[in-house]
Short mmCIF file of C-alpha atoms in Angstrom, two decimals:
data_model
loop_
_atom_site.label_atom_id
_atom_site.label_comp_id
_atom_site.label_asym_id
_atom_site.label_seq_id
_atom_site.Cartn_x
_atom_site.Cartn_y
_atom_site.Cartn_z
CA MET Y 81 15.71 9.61 -9.00
CA LYS Y 82 16.10 9.35 -12.73
CA ALA Y 83 13.50 9.12 -15.45
CA PRO Y 84 13.50 5.77 -17.28
CA ALA Y 85 15.77 5.47 -20.25
CA SER Y 86 14.07 5.72 -23.61
CA VAL Y 87 13.44 2.61 -25.68
CA GLY Y 88 13.69 2.53 -29.44
CA GLU Y 89 10.79 2.09 -31.81
CA GLU Y 90 11.80 -1.53 -32.40
CA GLN Y 91 10.59 -2.51 -28.91
CA VAL Y 92 8.58 -5.73 -29.02
CA GLN Y 93 4.93 -5.51 -28.00
CA ILE Y 94 2.83 -8.53 -27.02
CA HIS Y 95 -0.70 -8.46 -28.45
CA GLY Y 96 -1.81 -12.07 -28.31
CA HIS Y 97 -1.09 -15.51 -26.88
CA ASP Y 98 2.63 -15.87 -26.38
CA VAL Y 99 3.24 -19.47 -25.21
CA ALA Y 100 1.65 -22.32 -27.09
CA ARG Y 101 2.62 -25.16 -24.73
CA SER Y 102 2.87 -24.93 -20.95
CA ALA Y 103 5.99 -27.09 -20.94
CA ASP Y 104 7.79 -24.45 -23.00
CA VAL Y 105 7.53 -22.04 -20.10
CA PHE Y 106 9.62 -24.23 -17.83
CA ARG Y 107 12.28 -24.73 -20.51
CA SER Y 108 12.53 -21.02 -21.31
CA ARG Y 109 15.66 -19.08 -20.38
CA PRO Y 110 13.86 -16.46 -18.19
CA VAL Y 111 12.23 -19.13 -16.03
CA LEU Y 112 15.44 -21.14 -15.73
CA THR Y 113 17.21 -17.94 -14.76
CA ALA Y 114 14.53 -17.14 -12.17
CA LEU Y 115 14.83 -20.63 -10.69
CA PHE Y 116 18.61 -20.19 -10.53
CA PHE Y 117 18.28 -16.98 -8.53
CA LEU Y 118 15.60 -18.47 -6.29
CA GLY Y 119 18.11 -21.18 -5.45
CA ILE Y 120 20.69 -18.54 -4.65
CA GLY Y 121 18.17 -16.71 -2.44
CA ALA Y 122 17.46 -19.88 -0.48
CA THR Y 123 21.19 -20.51 -0.05
CA LEU Y 124 21.76 -16.95 1.15
CA GLU Y 125 18.90 -17.18 3.63
CA PHE Y 126 20.54 -20.27 5.06
CA PHE Y 127 24.13 -19.02 5.18
CA GLY Y 128 23.40 -15.39 6.05
CA PRO Y 129 24.71 -12.00 4.93
CA THR Y 130 28.42 -12.85 4.55
CA TRP Y 131 27.94 -14.71 1.29
CA ALA Y 132 25.20 -12.31 0.16
CA LYS Y 133 27.60 -9.42 -0.24
CA LEU Y 134 29.19 -11.26 -3.12
CA LEU Y 135 25.94 -11.26 -5.07
CA ALA Y 136 24.19 -8.07 -3.95
CA SER Y 137 21.78 -6.81 -6.61
CA PRO Y 138 18.91 -4.31 -6.59
CA ASN Y 139 17.03 -6.39 -9.17
CA ALA Y 140 16.44 -9.66 -7.36
CA ALA Y 141 13.80 -12.00 -8.74
CA PRO Y 142 10.24 -11.27 -7.51
CA ASP Y 143 8.85 -13.35 -4.69
CA ARG Y 144 6.86 -16.26 -6.08
CA VAL Y 145 4.34 -16.10 -3.26
CA ASP Y 146 3.39 -12.49 -3.99
CA GLN Y 147 3.73 -12.26 -7.76
CA ALA Y 148 1.17 -13.25 -10.36
CA THR Y 149 3.95 -13.66 -12.93
CA PRO Y 150 3.17 -13.15 -16.63
CA SER Y 151 4.68 -15.52 -19.15
CA PRO Y 152 8.43 -15.14 -19.82
CA THR Y 153 7.80 -13.57 -23.24
CA GLN Y 154 5.61 -10.90 -21.67
CA VAL Y 155 8.23 -9.97 -19.12
CA LEU Y 156 10.59 -9.04 -21.95
CA SER Y 157 8.08 -6.73 -23.62
CA GLY Y 158 6.50 -3.36 -22.89
CA GLU Y 159 2.90 -4.59 -22.87
CA ALA Y 160 1.03 -7.80 -22.09
CA GLU Y 161 -2.49 -8.48 -23.25
CA LEU Y 162 -5.08 -9.35 -20.63
CA ARG Y 163 -6.81 -12.39 -22.05
CA GLU Y 164 -9.51 -12.77 -19.43
CA GLU Y 165 -12.39 -10.55 -18.39
CA SER Y 166 -12.01 -8.64 -15.13
CA LYS Y 167 -14.91 -9.43 -12.84
CA SER Y 168 -15.82 -8.86 -9.21
CA ALA Y 169 -15.11 -12.36 -7.89
CA ALA Y 170 -17.15 -13.00 -4.75
CA ALA Y 171 -14.59 -15.57 -3.56
CA LEU Y 172 -11.98 -12.81 -3.18
CA ALA Y 173 -14.20 -10.47 -1.16
CA GLN Y 174 -13.36 -9.52 2.41
CA PRO Y 175 -16.60 -9.86 4.42
CA GLU Y 176 -17.63 -6.84 6.49
CA LYS Y 177 -17.28 -8.99 9.59
CA VAL Y 178 -15.22 -12.17 9.72
CA GLU Y 179 -15.86 -14.59 12.55
CA ALA Y 180 -12.83 -15.88 14.43
CA PRO Y 181 -11.80 -19.45 13.57
CA THR Y 182 -13.21 -21.85 16.15
CA ALA Y 183 -10.40 -24.37 15.70
CA PRO Y 184 -6.92 -24.51 14.21
CA ARG Y 185 -6.88 -25.07 10.47
CA GLY Y 186 -4.43 -25.27 7.64
CA PRO Y 187 -1.13 -27.14 7.23
CA LEU Y 188 0.04 -26.59 10.83
CA ALA Y 189 -3.21 -27.48 12.60
CA THR Y 190 -2.03 -30.94 13.65
CA GLU Y 191 1.18 -29.46 15.01
CA HIS Y 192 -0.83 -26.90 16.98
CA GLN Y 193 -3.10 -29.54 18.51
CA ALA Y 194 -0.10 -31.64 19.52
CA GLU Y 195 1.27 -28.68 21.42
CA GLY Y 196 -1.94 -28.25 23.38
CA GLY Y 197 -3.25 -25.16 21.57
CA ASP Y 198 -2.10 -22.54 24.10
CA ASP Y 199 -0.24 -20.20 21.75
CA GLY Y 200 -0.45 -16.96 23.71
CA LEU Y 201 -1.74 -14.84 20.86
CA PRO Y 202 -2.70 -11.27 21.79
CA ASP Y 203 -6.32 -10.34 22.41
CA VAL Y 204 -8.26 -9.73 19.21
CA GLY Y 205 -10.01 -6.58 20.38
CA LYS Y 206 -7.12 -4.83 22.09
CA PRO Y 207 -4.14 -3.64 20.00
CA PRO Y 208 -0.96 -5.09 21.54
CA ARG Y 209 0.96 -2.03 20.30
CA GLY Y 210 0.07 1.50 19.38
CA VAL Y 211 1.09 3.56 16.37
CA GLU Y 212 4.45 5.23 16.91
CA HIS Y 213 5.23 8.90 16.15
CA LEU Y 214 1.58 9.95 16.21
CA GLU Y 215 2.68 13.59 16.08
CA SER Y 216 3.55 12.92 12.43
CA LEU Y 217 -0.17 12.55 11.69
CA HIS Y 218 -1.06 16.11 12.76
CA SER Y 219 -2.02 17.25 9.24
CA PHE Y 220 -4.08 14.11 8.68
CA TYR Y 221 -5.86 14.64 12.00
CA GLU Y 222 -6.68 18.22 11.05
CA ALA Y 223 -8.36 16.95 7.87
CA LEU Y 224 -10.28 14.33 9.87
CA ALA Y 225 -11.47 17.02 12.27
CA ARG Y 226 -12.88 19.06 9.38
CA THR Y 227 -14.58 15.93 8.09
CA GLU Y 228 -16.04 15.09 11.49
CA ARG Y 229 -17.40 18.65 11.78
CA ARG Y 230 -19.17 17.97 8.47
CA GLU Y 231 -17.70 21.02 6.81
CA PRO Y 232 -18.81 21.33 3.15
CA ARG Y 233 -16.74 19.12 0.81
CA ALA Y 234 -14.49 18.13 3.70
CA ILE Y 235 -13.21 14.86 2.24
CA THR Y 236 -10.23 13.17 3.87
CA ARG Y 237 -8.28 11.14 1.30
CA ILE Y 238 -5.80 8.37 1.97
CA ALA Y 239 -3.44 6.87 -0.65
CA HIS Y 240 -2.46 3.38 0.53
CA PHE Y 241 0.45 1.85 -1.43
CA GLY Y 242 1.42 -1.76 -0.84
CA ASP Y 243 2.00 -5.24 -2.19
CA SER Y 244 -0.42 -8.18 -2.40
CA VAL Y 245 -2.20 -7.50 0.90
CA VAL Y 246 -3.33 -4.17 -0.57
CA ALA Y 247 -3.79 -5.45 -4.15
CA SER Y 248 -6.38 -7.88 -2.77
CA ASP Y 249 -7.88 -5.07 -0.63
CA PHE Y 250 -7.54 -7.03 2.60
CA VAL Y 251 -6.20 -4.82 5.39
CA SER Y 252 -7.07 -1.72 3.34
CA ALA Y 253 -10.74 -2.75 3.15
CA THR Y 254 -10.96 -3.05 6.95
CA LEU Y 255 -9.32 0.36 7.37
CA ARG Y 256 -11.60 1.94 4.75
CA ARG Y 257 -14.74 0.57 6.35
CA ASN Y 258 -13.69 1.48 9.89
CA PHE Y 259 -12.85 5.05 8.96
CA GLN Y 260 -16.02 5.45 6.88
CA LYS Y 261 -18.17 4.10 9.69
CA ARG Y 262 -16.65 6.63 12.11
CA PHE Y 263 -16.20 9.67 9.85
CA GLY Y 264 -18.52 9.15 6.88
CA ASP Y 265 -18.45 7.49 3.46
CA ALA Y 266 -17.21 9.87 0.74
CA GLY Y 267 -16.80 7.18 -1.90
CA HIS Y 268 -14.72 4.17 -2.80
CA GLY Y 269 -11.75 5.98 -4.35
CA PHE Y 270 -9.33 4.88 -7.06
CA SER Y 271 -9.26 1.52 -8.82
CA LEU Y 272 -7.41 0.29 -11.88
CA ILE Y 273 -9.07 0.12 -15.30
CA ALA Y 274 -8.87 -3.70 -15.28
CA ASN Y 275 -7.39 -6.50 -13.21
CA ALA Y 276 -3.67 -6.17 -13.84
CA TRP Y 277 -3.25 -9.47 -11.96
CA PRO Y 278 -5.74 -12.33 -11.43
CA ALA Y 279 -5.73 -11.68 -7.67
CA TYR Y 280 -6.42 -7.93 -7.99
CA PHE Y 281 -9.66 -7.12 -6.19
CA HIS Y 282 -11.55 -4.21 -4.64
CA ASN Y 283 -14.28 -4.58 -2.04
CA ASP Y 284 -17.50 -2.53 -1.94
CA VAL Y 285 -17.51 -1.68 -5.64
CA THR Y 286 -18.72 -3.28 -8.89
CA ARG Y 287 -16.06 -3.63 -11.59
CA PHE Y 288 -15.85 -5.26 -15.01
CA ALA Y 289 -13.46 -5.07 -17.94
CA SER Y 290 -13.50 -7.01 -21.20
CA GLU Y 291 -10.43 -8.85 -22.39
CA GLY Y 292 -8.12 -7.05 -24.79
CA TRP Y 293 -6.62 -4.40 -22.52
CA ARG Y 294 -2.85 -4.27 -22.85
CA VAL Y 295 -1.06 -3.67 -19.60
CA SER Y 296 2.31 -2.29 -18.46
CA ARG Y 297 3.30 -2.47 -14.78
CA ILE Y 298 6.14 -1.22 -12.64
CA VAL Y 299 6.82 -4.89 -11.79
CA GLY Y 300 6.92 -5.76 -15.50
CA PRO Y 301 6.35 -5.66 -18.34
CA THR Y 302 7.56 -2.07 -18.15
CA VAL Y 303 6.78 0.84 -20.44
CA SER Y 304 9.51 3.09 -21.81
CA ASP Y 305 8.15 6.47 -20.67
CA GLY Y 306 7.72 5.47 -17.00
CA TRP Y 307 4.07 6.58 -16.93
CA TYR Y 308 2.01 4.27 -14.72
CA GLY Y 309 -0.50 6.63 -13.15
CA LEU Y 310 -1.40 6.50 -9.48
CA GLY Y 311 -1.70 2.72 -9.24
CA GLY Y 312 1.57 1.66 -10.87
CA VAL Y 313 -0.17 0.28 -13.98
CA SER Y 314 -0.80 1.68 -17.47
CA PHE Y 315 -3.50 0.29 -19.78
CA ARG Y 316 -3.87 0.61 -23.54
CA ALA Y 317 -6.72 -0.64 -25.73
CA PRO Y 318 -7.61 -0.85 -29.42
CA PRO Y 319 -11.18 0.04 -30.46
CA GLY Y 320 -13.99 -2.03 -28.99
CA VAL Y 321 -12.62 -2.72 -25.51
CA ARG Y 322 -14.63 -1.69 -22.44
CA ALA Y 323 -14.53 -1.23 -18.67
CA ARG Y 324 -17.27 -0.56 -16.09
CA PHE Y 325 -17.22 0.92 -12.58
CA GLY Y 326 -20.25 1.03 -10.32
CA THR Y 327 -21.56 1.08 -6.79
CA ALA Y 328 -21.79 -2.04 -4.66
CA THR Y 329 -25.00 -4.04 -4.84
CA THR Y 330 -24.76 -5.57 -1.36
CA GLY Y 331 -23.45 -4.59 2.05
CA ASN Y 332 -23.29 -1.31 3.95
CA PHE Y 333 -20.43 0.38 2.11
CA GLY Y 334 -19.90 1.72 -1.40
CA ARG Y 335 -23.62 2.04 -2.17
CA LYS Y 336 -23.52 5.62 -3.45
CA VAL Y 337 -21.45 7.74 -5.84
CA SER Y 338 -21.96 11.20 -7.37
CA ARG Y 339 -18.68 11.74 -9.24
CA PHE Y 340 -16.48 9.61 -11.48
CA ASP Y 341 -13.02 10.84 -12.49
CA VAL Y 342 -11.22 9.06 -15.34
CA ALA Y 343 -7.40 9.33 -15.46
CA TYR Y 344 -6.10 8.91 -19.02
CA VAL Y 345 -3.43 10.07 -21.47
CA GLN Y 346 -3.77 12.57 -24.30
CA GLU Y 347 -1.28 11.83 -27.08
CA PRO Y 348 -0.79 12.11 -30.85
CA PHE Y 349 -3.01 9.76 -32.86
CA GLY Y 350 -5.00 8.75 -29.80
CA GLY Y 351 -8.48 7.31 -30.15
CA SER Y 352 -11.55 8.09 -28.06
CA PHE Y 353 -13.60 6.73 -25.19
CA LYS Y 354 -17.36 6.59 -25.51
CA VAL Y 355 -18.82 7.24 -22.05
CA ASN Y 356 -22.07 5.65 -20.91
CA LEU Y 357 -23.77 6.35 -17.58
CA ASP Y 358 -26.33 3.87 -16.28
CA GLY Y 359 -26.62 2.31 -19.72
CA ALA Y 360 -27.25 5.56 -21.61
CA PRO Y 361 -24.81 7.61 -23.73
CA TYR Y 362 -23.23 10.40 -21.69
CA GLY Y 363 -20.35 11.81 -23.72
CA GLU Y 364 -17.04 11.13 -25.40
CA ILE Y 365 -13.40 11.53 -24.36
CA PRO Y 366 -11.14 12.34 -27.32
CA THR Y 367 -7.55 11.48 -26.42
CA ALA Y 368 -5.80 12.79 -29.56
CA SER Y 369 -3.49 15.72 -28.78
CA PRO Y 370 -0.41 17.33 -30.39
CA GLU Y 371 1.58 16.54 -27.25
CA LYS Y 372 1.47 13.73 -24.70
CA LYS Y 373 0.06 14.66 -21.29
CA THR Y 374 -2.05 13.19 -18.51
CA ALA Y 375 -5.66 14.32 -18.36
CA HIS Y 376 -8.86 13.73 -16.37
CA TYR Y 377 -12.50 13.49 -17.39
CA GLU Y 378 -15.16 14.08 -14.75
CA VAL Y 379 -18.70 12.71 -14.75
CA ARG Y 380 -21.06 14.26 -12.21
CA THR Y 381 -24.44 12.80 -11.38
CA THR Y 382 -26.95 12.50 -8.54
CA ASP Y 383 -25.81 10.88 -5.30
CA GLY Y 384 -26.89 7.27 -5.52
CA GLU Y 385 -26.36 3.98 -7.31
CA HIS Y 386 -24.67 4.39 -10.70
CA MET Y 387 -22.58 2.57 -13.28
CA LEU Y 388 -20.01 4.21 -15.57
CA GLU Y 389 -18.89 2.46 -18.76
CA LEU Y 390 -15.92 3.33 -20.96
CA VAL Y 391 -15.74 1.90 -24.49
CA SER Y 392 -12.66 2.50 -26.63
CA SER Y 393 -13.20 3.70 -30.19
CA GLY Y 394 -10.89 4.50 -33.09
CA PRO Y 395 -9.15 5.37 -35.14
CA GLY Y 396 -6.19 5.01 -32.72
CA SER Y 397 -5.71 3.22 -29.42
CA VAL Y 398 -6.48 4.77 -26.01
CA ARG Y 399 -4.36 4.81 -22.87
CA ALA Y 400 -5.71 5.13 -19.32
CA PHE Y 401 -4.82 4.41 -15.70
CA GLY Y 402 -7.94 4.15 -13.56
CA VAL Y 403 -11.19 5.64 -12.32
CA VAL Y 404 -12.04 7.40 -9.03
CA MET Y 405 -15.49 7.11 -7.45
CA GLU Y 406 -16.39 9.81 -4.91
CA ARG Y 407 -19.27 11.68 -3.35
CA GLU Y 408 -19.71 15.32 -2.40
CA GLU Y 409 -20.47 14.30 1.17
CA PRO Y 410 -17.94 14.89 3.97
CA GLY Y 411 -16.24 11.62 4.71
CA VAL Y 412 -13.24 9.41 4.07
CA VAL Y 413 -11.98 8.01 0.75
CA TRP Y 414 -9.38 5.24 0.97
CA ASP Y 415 -7.46 4.52 -2.27
CA ALA Y 416 -6.10 0.94 -2.18
CA LEU Y 417 -3.04 1.09 -4.48
CA GLY Y 418 -1.76 -2.46 -4.34
CA ILE Y 419 0.90 -3.83 -6.71
CA LEU Y 420 1.54 -7.58 -6.70
CA GLY Y 421 5.18 -8.48 -6.43
CA ALA Y 422 6.26 -4.92 -5.60
CA ARG Y 423 8.94 -3.68 -3.27
CA ILE Y 424 8.74 -0.11 -2.03
CA ARG Y 425 11.71 0.83 -4.22
CA PHE Y 426 9.67 -0.13 -7.29
CA LEU Y 427 7.66 3.08 -6.83
CA ASP Y 428 10.89 4.75 -7.97
CA LYS Y 429 10.65 3.08 -11.39
CA GLN Y 430 8.21 5.75 -12.50
CA ASP Y 431 8.96 9.02 -14.20
CA ASP Y 432 9.44 11.48 -11.33
CA ALA Y 433 7.35 14.34 -12.68
CA HIS Y 434 4.51 12.05 -13.74
CA TYR Y 435 4.39 10.27 -10.37
CA ALA Y 436 4.35 13.58 -8.51
CA GLU Y 437 1.56 14.85 -10.77
CA SER Y 438 -0.48 11.70 -10.07
CA LEU Y 439 -0.14 12.19 -6.31
CA ARG Y 440 -1.06 15.87 -6.52
CA TRP Y 441 -4.15 14.97 -8.56
CA ARG Y 442 -5.51 12.94 -5.65
CA SER Y 443 -4.12 15.36 -3.05
CA PRO Y 444 -4.11 12.79 -0.21
CA ASN Y 445 -4.11 13.89 3.41
CA LEU Y 446 -2.29 10.70 4.33
CA ILE Y 447 0.06 8.44 2.34
CA VAL Y 448 0.41 4.89 3.66
CA TYR Y 449 3.19 2.48 2.66
CA GLN Y 450 2.82 -1.24 3.40
CA PHE Y 451 5.66 -3.35 1.97
CA GLY Y 452 8.21 -5.89 3.11
CA ALA Y 453 7.03 -9.38 2.10
CA ASN Y 454 8.73 -9.28 -1.29
CA GLU Y 455 11.82 -7.59 0.10
CA SER Y 456 12.18 -10.61 2.37
CA GLY Y 457 12.06 -12.77 -0.77
CA ASP Y 458 15.16 -10.95 -2.02
CA GLY Y 459 16.98 -12.45 0.93
CA TRP Y 460 20.46 -11.14 1.58
CA ALA Y 461 21.00 -10.25 -2.08
CA TYR Y 462 19.75 -6.69 -1.48
CA SER Y 463 21.63 -5.01 1.35
CA MET Y 464 19.91 -3.30 4.24
CA GLU Y 465 21.92 -0.15 3.42
CA ASP Y 466 20.42 -0.07 -0.08
CA TYR Y 467 16.97 -0.88 1.31
CA HIS Y 468 17.21 2.01 3.78
CA ARG Y 469 18.39 4.43 1.10
CA THR Y 470 15.83 3.54 -1.56
CA MET Y 471 12.94 3.47 0.90
CA LYS Y 472 13.88 6.89 2.18
CA GLU Y 473 14.05 8.25 -1.36
CA VAL Y 474 10.52 7.04 -2.11
CA LEU Y 475 9.09 8.55 1.08
CA LEU Y 476 10.81 11.87 0.45
CA GLN Y 477 9.43 11.91 -3.07
CA GLY Y 478 5.91 11.57 -1.69
CA LYS Y 479 6.53 14.38 0.79
CA ALA Y 480 7.90 16.61 -1.97
CA ALA Y 481 4.87 15.97 -4.19
CA VAL Y 482 2.29 16.59 -1.43
CA PRO Y 483 4.02 18.54 1.38
CA THR Y 484 0.79 18.85 3.39
CA ALA Y 485 0.22 15.07 3.56
CA SER Y 486 1.08 12.99 6.60
CA CYS Y 487 2.61 9.55 6.11
CA LEU Y 488 2.34 6.17 7.81
CA ILE Y 489 4.48 3.07 7.38
CA ILE Y 490 2.79 -0.24 8.18
CA GLY Y 491 5.67 -2.58 8.98
CA ALA Y 492 6.22 -5.99 7.48
CA MET Y 493 4.47 -9.03 8.89
CA ASP Y 494 6.42 -11.96 10.20
CA ARG Y 495 7.08 -14.50 7.45
CA ALA Y 496 8.07 -18.15 7.81
CA ARG Y 497 9.31 -21.01 5.71
CA VAL Y 498 9.67 -24.76 6.24
CA ILE Y 499 13.28 -25.94 6.54
CA GLU Y 500 13.89 -29.65 7.18
CA ASN Y 501 10.27 -30.14 8.25
CA LYS Y 502 10.54 -27.32 10.77
CA THR Y 503 8.66 -24.02 10.45
CA GLU Y 504 10.96 -21.07 11.10
CA SER Y 505 10.62 -17.32 10.69
CA MET Y 506 12.82 -15.78 8.03
CA ARG Y 507 15.82 -14.21 9.74
CA ILE Y 508 15.75 -11.17 7.49
CA ILE Y 509 12.29 -9.97 8.59
CA PRO Y 510 13.45 -8.27 11.85
CA LEU Y 511 16.18 -6.47 9.90
CA ILE Y 512 13.66 -5.16 7.36
CA VAL Y 513 11.37 -3.98 10.16
CA GLU Y 514 14.31 -2.30 11.88
CA GLN Y 515 15.07 -0.29 8.75
CA GLN Y 516 11.40 0.59 8.30
CA ALA Y 517 11.31 1.99 11.83
CA LYS Y 518 14.51 3.96 11.29
CA VAL Y 519 13.34 5.51 8.02
CA ALA Y 520 9.96 6.41 9.53
CA LYS Y 521 11.70 8.33 12.31
CA GLU Y 522 14.16 10.02 9.97
CA VAL Y 523 11.56 11.15 7.44
CA GLY Y 524 8.82 12.01 9.93
CA CYS Y 525 6.26 9.26 9.35
CA ALA Y 526 4.10 7.41 11.83
CA PHE Y 527 4.95 3.71 12.17
CA PHE Y 528 2.98 0.60 13.10
CA ASN Y 529 5.21 -2.35 14.01
CA THR Y 530 3.14 -5.21 12.63
CA PHE Y 531 5.91 -7.73 13.30
CA LEU Y 532 5.97 -7.06 17.06
CA ALA Y 533 2.19 -6.67 17.22
CA MET Y 534 1.84 -10.18 15.81
CA GLY Y 535 4.17 -11.49 18.50
CA GLY Y 536 7.62 -11.12 16.93
CA SER Y 537 9.79 -13.88 15.55
CA GLY Y 538 7.89 -17.14 15.22
CA SER Y 539 4.49 -15.48 15.30
CA MET Y 540 3.51 -16.35 11.72
CA ARG Y 541 3.71 -20.02 12.64
CA THR Y 542 1.39 -19.29 15.54
CA TRP Y 543 -0.95 -17.25 13.35
CA VAL Y 544 -1.23 -20.10 10.85
CA ASN Y 545 -1.91 -22.51 13.71
CA ARG Y 546 -4.79 -20.31 14.81
CA GLY Y 547 -6.21 -19.69 11.33
CA TRP Y 548 -5.12 -16.05 11.37
CA GLY Y 549 -2.29 -16.62 8.89
CA ALA Y 550 -2.50 -18.20 5.44
CA GLY Y 551 -0.91 -21.52 4.55
CA ASP Y 552 1.76 -19.79 2.46
CA LEU Y 553 3.28 -18.55 5.76
CA THR Y 554 3.32 -15.02 4.34
CA HIS Y 555 -0.16 -13.50 4.19
CA PRO Y 556 -3.02 -13.15 6.67
CA THR Y 557 -6.33 -14.91 6.28
CA SER Y 558 -9.48 -12.82 6.07
CA PHE Y 559 -9.74 -12.89 9.83
CA GLY Y 560 -6.07 -12.04 10.27
CA ALA Y 561 -6.44 -9.09 7.90
CA GLN Y 562 -9.44 -7.89 9.89
CA VAL Y 563 -7.45 -8.13 13.13
CA LEU Y 564 -4.55 -6.12 11.67
CA GLY Y 565 -6.87 -3.49 10.19
CA ASP Y 566 -8.72 -3.13 13.49
CA TRP Y 567 -5.46 -2.76 15.41
CA ILE Y 568 -4.08 -0.10 13.07
CA PHE Y 569 -7.37 1.78 13.07
CA ALA Y 570 -7.53 1.72 16.87
CA GLY Y 571 -4.00 3.09 17.13
CA MET Y 572 -4.65 5.86 14.60
CA VAL Y 573 -7.95 6.89 16.16
CA ASP Y 574 -6.44 6.88 19.64
CA GLY Y 575 -4.02 9.51 18.41
CA TYR Y 576 -6.86 11.43 16.77
CA ASP Y 577 -8.95 11.47 19.95
CA LYS Y 578 -5.97 12.84 21.89
CA PHE Y 579 -5.40 15.45 19.16
CA HIS Y 580 -9.07 16.42 19.27
CA ALA Y 581 -9.07 16.67 23.07
CA ALA Y 582 -5.95 18.85 23.04
CA ALA Y 583 -7.47 21.14 20.40
CA ALA Y 584 -10.56 21.61 22.57
CA GLN Y 585 -8.55 22.82 25.57
CA PRO Y 586 -8.64 26.59 26.16
CA ARG Y 587 -5.37 28.33 25.34
#
């Protein structure tokens, strides 16, 4: 992989409102261009791969379903200003237990009822498929065993990269809660400084950020140095901007923390962060330095309910990535590292050394990759050969950064679209899943075939009929996310129990 090319000092930065009239957006060249390519994608999906080879491109337009797209002017710049406060929106939360829908709902409910309702979906409680290549999780299982034995400071960390399903902390929340219930709660883990997208959300934590943060993302707008931290997003703020991170106020998870870890950048002419803990002054983080480098500031406190606040102060601006919340107790920490609109190859847009340093900082015992929805939006314009190659490069980069970490690929869900009033699965989904399975085997990662677990081609239509799939024919509902998380957890723990039983046998 190559480090991003440098950008001159004349690069435009967006610091305020960019579009005065909403109609201007739809007349702008970037949006017209995006609509043009979306039309091409639809044509290619209909006619298949033969025509696609004529227009193959690694930079296909992001999937509209999975991308909270900034205004066209922002996409052309290196920073976009967040003009709304980041709050913990209760409407986005994944309940600890979601009850199964009692009747079909959504746009296909009438169709389901007309068919008699017998859709043959797999049993909710029993995973229809296990996790493949469980031997690849040996190192992760060793860490879990130390955690289960309650060895001092035996924290098992998971870094879960993905697209919108992870950015909204859907499947990842179920996995986090299941593992913490079984092995112990060692803290919430990493979250971004502010909501880089309106739909960004983390369960079991209290978060707030004022408006005024300027954001750069690997999905755009991009920053010239390729530094995006662990979560694929870089934040910059002038004096007077703030962010807060605290324990949950309801529920059974995320109620305690004893350590905050702030990931930020030291650089020439940098400003400072004033640090407040539970409403009282705690310290200050000066970010000015003769040379640019990543840095971390740790706040240790008693194990309990706490709130950390960062307030930017001058004279210069400050740059940061996110905050980790952990405890000193043995247990599991699950970092949900979701990036709306991302493909797995987008992780390769970062500076190599910086990305590796970010992974080593968290030192995960398991790296999870959950992508595919947006790749399906690229249609046939991005070849399966290129997809295989770029995915493999990303996985190998993770292995090189943290050689002791295991890896798991959660395969793409089925995805459907309506063509001539008929709901059909996208033909490219099985091909994407096939490449995901091949790369997992080649690199040495465990693999969960979500597509086949759902029921294969046509299953998203069935899931929507049942209320397990969302009306966009792409994402799960809260209940569907809970089902997937429970299935993956069951498959992973089944492998762990067998590992544990084998370790207990006399040699």
